[in-house]
Amino acid sequence: MTTNVMTIVGARPQFIKAAVVSHEFTRRGGFAEEIVHTGQHFDHNMSQAFFDELDIPEPAVNLGISGGSHAEMTARMLVALERELIERDPDVLLLYGDTNSTLAGALAAAKLHVPIAHVEAGARTRSMTNPEELNRICADHVSGLLMACTEASMDNLQAEGIGDRAAFVGDPMYDAFLQYSSLAREPELVSILDGSTVDIPDVFHYATCHREENTADDSTLESLVRALDGLGKPVVYPVHPRNRERICALAERIGTKSLVLCQPVGYLESVWLVNHADQVITDSGGLQREAFFAGVKCTTLLPFEVWPETMVGSRNLLAEPRLDSILDAMGRPQEIDETYRPFGDGHAARRIADEIERYVGRCS
Ligand code: UDP
C-alpha cells in the first residue's frame, strides 16, 4: 500500500530537512510525496538553489505567498493550503519546524481532520513574544504525530500533556550535515553593497542574524552591526533579503571595515563556512546546531535558549547584540565531550519514515 504524503515547505531550513526525508521516501518506496511550497522564501538563493543542490523533488505547486504582516501571510496561506489539502486528499500532512507555513498548514489540516505529522516537535524557547514559539506550540498541539529531535524536546511535550503522541527520531539537520559535509564547497561571496566578488579571509567568523528580536528595532540592528564589525577579525555575514536594504544603509553610514556583507549562500557553502570558521555568531536555530555538529564554538544572539542541548561546556553561549556581551561569550573556551550526541545518530529520516508509516496505519 502506498502512503500519500503532502509535505509543506516554505523557508530555507525546511528545504534542508525535507531533502533528507524525501530522499528516504524515494529510497525505501511505498511513499507518494507531493511537496507544496508556500512561497514564503522566494529569492533564487533562498529557495530554488536549495532544490537544485540538494536534489529535492520539484514542488507540485508553489503558492507564491510571502511578505505582509504575520497575520496577512498566515491568513493567505491558510486559505490556499485548505484548497490544496481538499484537492490532494493526502493520508498525512507532513510539517517541519516553526514558520508561518508550518502554522497555516497545521490549522488548515486540523480543521479538515487530516492527520498531521510534525518534525522538530517539542522545541521551546519559553518566550511567548518569540513569533516562532507560537507557531511551534500551535502546530504541536494539533498534530497527531510529534517527532522530536532531542530528549529535551520529548520532555517538553510530556510536560504539556501531549507526550503520548511523541516519538524521539533525532534531528534531520544532523542527517543533512553528515550526508553533505563531504560535498561542502567554498562559496563565491557576492557583496550586497556593490555586487562585487569578495575573497574569503584566511581567518574569519561566520555570522547570520535575521530574527525579529535583533532586526525589528533600528537601534538594536545598529548595535549588532557595529559589534560584528568590531570583533577584531573579519566576519562573513550572508544577509537575509528581508534586512538587506537596512543593513546596506547602516554599513555605509557607519563605514564598516571588517564585515563581509554578502548575498545568502547555498547550503553546501554554508556548511563549508561553518566548518572553516573560527567561531559562529548567530540567531539561527539551524546554524547553532551546525556549529555544534562541527565542534565550532557558537555565540547565540537571543534572549532565550532554543536548543539547550548545545549549551553545554560553553559550546554555545547566549549574548546580547552588543560588543562587550558578544566578546565576553566568545572569549570563554569551549569543552567538547565527543561522546555527547543529543541529536541522534544521523538516521532521523529513517525513523521519520517509520513513524509516519505506523501513524498512517493507526489513522486508517
Ligand atoms: N544557511 C544557508 N545559507 C546562508 C545562511 C544560512 O544555507 O546564507 C543555512 C544554514 O546553514 C542553516 C539554515 O540555512 O542550515 C538556517 O536557516 P535560517 O537561519 O533561515 O532558519 P532557522 O534555522 O533559524 O530556522
PDB file of N, CA and C in Angstrom, residues 20 45 72 93 107 133 146 149-150 158 171 201 204 220 224 236 246 256 263 285 288 296 352 355-356:
ATOM      1  N   VAL A  20      16.386  15.435   3.160  1.00  0.00           N
ATOM      2  CA  VAL A  20      16.823  14.100   3.605  1.00  0.00           C
ATOM      3  C   VAL A  20      15.634  13.159   3.782  1.00  0.00           C
ATOM      4  N   ASN A  45      18.342  32.395  -4.330  1.00  0.00           N
ATOM      5  CA  ASN A  45      19.331  31.823  -3.399  1.00  0.00           C
ATOM      6  C   ASN A  45      18.751  31.485  -2.021  1.00  0.00           C
ATOM      7  N   GLU A  72      -1.349  38.611   7.876  1.00  0.00           N
ATOM      8  CA  GLU A  72      -1.664  38.592   6.432  1.00  0.00           C
ATOM      9  C   GLU A  72      -1.095  37.341   5.770  1.00  0.00           C
ATOM     10  N   LEU A  93      -0.406  14.889   6.486  1.00  0.00           N
ATOM     11  CA  LEU A  93       0.279  16.143   6.172  1.00  0.00           C
ATOM     12  C   LEU A  93       1.572  16.180   6.970  1.00  0.00           C
ATOM     13  N   LEU A 107      -3.125  24.395  11.021  1.00  0.00           N
ATOM     14  CA  LEU A 107      -4.506  24.814  11.290  1.00  0.00           C
ATOM     15  C   LEU A 107      -5.460  24.347  10.182  1.00  0.00           C
ATOM     16  N   GLU A 133       7.812  30.665  18.504  1.00  0.00           N
ATOM     17  CA  GLU A 133       7.328  29.864  19.630  1.00  0.00           C
ATOM     18  C   GLU A 133       5.810  29.606  19.498  1.00  0.00           C
ATOM     19  N   LEU A 146       4.108  13.604  16.817  1.00  0.00           N
ATOM     20  CA  LEU A 146       5.086  14.632  17.175  1.00  0.00           C
ATOM     21  C   LEU A 146       6.478  14.009  17.152  1.00  0.00           C
ATOM     22  N   CYS A 149      13.454  16.029  17.957  1.00  0.00           N
ATOM     23  CA  CYS A 149      14.878  15.908  17.601  1.00  0.00           C
ATOM     24  C   CYS A 149      15.713  15.473  18.783  1.00  0.00           C
ATOM     25  N   THR A 150      15.266  15.792  20.003  1.00  0.00           N
ATOM     26  CA  THR A 150      16.099  15.534  21.193  1.00  0.00           C
ATOM     27  C   THR A 150      15.214  15.051  22.342  1.00  0.00           C
ATOM     28  N   GLN A 158       5.982  16.101  26.937  1.00  0.00           N
ATOM     29  CA  GLN A 158       5.431  15.396  28.101  1.00  0.00           C
ATOM     30  C   GLN A 158       4.837  16.408  29.092  1.00  0.00           C
ATOM     31  N   ASP A 171      17.571  14.425  14.789  1.00  0.00           N
ATOM     32  CA  ASP A 171      17.457  15.689  14.053  1.00  0.00           C
ATOM     33  C   ASP A 171      17.815  15.502  12.578  1.00  0.00           C
ATOM     34  N   PRO A 201      38.308  35.688   3.708  1.00  0.00           N
ATOM     35  CA  PRO A 201      39.523  35.890   4.503  1.00  0.00           C
ATOM     36  C   PRO A 201      40.068  34.551   5.006  1.00  0.00           C
ATOM     37  N   PHE A 204      38.316  33.805   9.733  1.00  0.00           N
ATOM     38  CA  PHE A 204      37.076  34.594   9.791  1.00  0.00           C
ATOM     39  C   PHE A 204      36.089  33.970  10.767  1.00  0.00           C
ATOM     40  N   THR A 220      18.763  48.398  17.820  1.00  0.00           N
ATOM     41  CA  THR A 220      19.311  47.055  18.080  1.00  0.00           C
ATOM     42  C   THR A 220      20.115  46.588  16.866  1.00  0.00           C
ATOM     43  N   LEU A 224      24.080  45.703  16.705  1.00  0.00           N
ATOM     44  CA  LEU A 224      24.530  44.402  16.209  1.00  0.00           C
ATOM     45  C   LEU A 224      25.600  44.569  15.113  1.00  0.00           C
ATOM     46  N   VAL A 236      32.229  36.985   8.079  1.00  0.00           N
ATOM     47  CA  VAL A 236      31.450  36.725   6.864  1.00  0.00           C
ATOM     48  C   VAL A 236      29.981  36.652   7.275  1.00  0.00           C
ATOM     49  N   ARG A 246      18.316  47.791   4.872  1.00  0.00           N
ATOM     50  CA  ARG A 246      18.636  48.500   6.120  1.00  0.00           C
ATOM     51  C   ARG A 246      20.104  48.256   6.504  1.00  0.00           C
ATOM     52  N   THR A 256      31.630  50.388   7.877  1.00  0.00           N
ATOM     53  CA  THR A 256      32.124  49.099   8.409  1.00  0.00           C
ATOM     54  C   THR A 256      33.426  48.709   7.706  1.00  0.00           C
ATOM     55  N   GLN A 263      25.597  38.207  -0.172  1.00  0.00           N
ATOM     56  CA  GLN A 263      24.315  37.553  -0.500  1.00  0.00           C
ATOM     57  C   GLN A 263      24.253  36.210   0.224  1.00  0.00           C
ATOM     58  N   GLY A 285      18.392  28.964  14.501  1.00  0.00           N
ATOM     59  CA  GLY A 285      18.321  27.669  15.180  1.00  0.00           C
ATOM     60  C   GLY A 285      19.153  26.628  14.455  1.00  0.00           C
ATOM     61  N   GLN A 288      23.059  27.259  14.887  1.00  0.00           N
ATOM     62  CA  GLN A 288      23.534  26.885  16.233  1.00  0.00           C
ATOM     63  C   GLN A 288      23.847  25.393  16.282  1.00  0.00           C
ATOM     64  N   VAL A 296      32.421  23.723  16.379  1.00  0.00           N
ATOM     65  CA  VAL A 296      32.851  25.127  16.318  1.00  0.00           C
ATOM     66  C   VAL A 296      32.090  25.915  17.381  1.00  0.00           C
ATOM     67  N   ILE A 352      11.786   8.879  10.864  1.00  0.00           N
ATOM     68  CA  ILE A 352      10.621   9.706  10.497  1.00  0.00           C
ATOM     69  C   ILE A 352       9.720   8.907   9.547  1.00  0.00           C
ATOM     70  N   GLU A 355       7.965   6.162  11.528  1.00  0.00           N
ATOM     71  CA  GLU A 355       6.894   6.693  12.388  1.00  0.00           C
ATOM     72  C   GLU A 355       5.678   7.092  11.561  1.00  0.00           C
ATOM     73  N   ILE A 356       5.914   7.677  10.387  1.00  0.00           N
ATOM     74  CA  ILE A 356       4.792   8.100   9.543  1.00  0.00           C
ATOM     75  C   ILE A 356       4.005   6.875   9.071  1.00  0.00           C
TER      76      ILE A 356
END
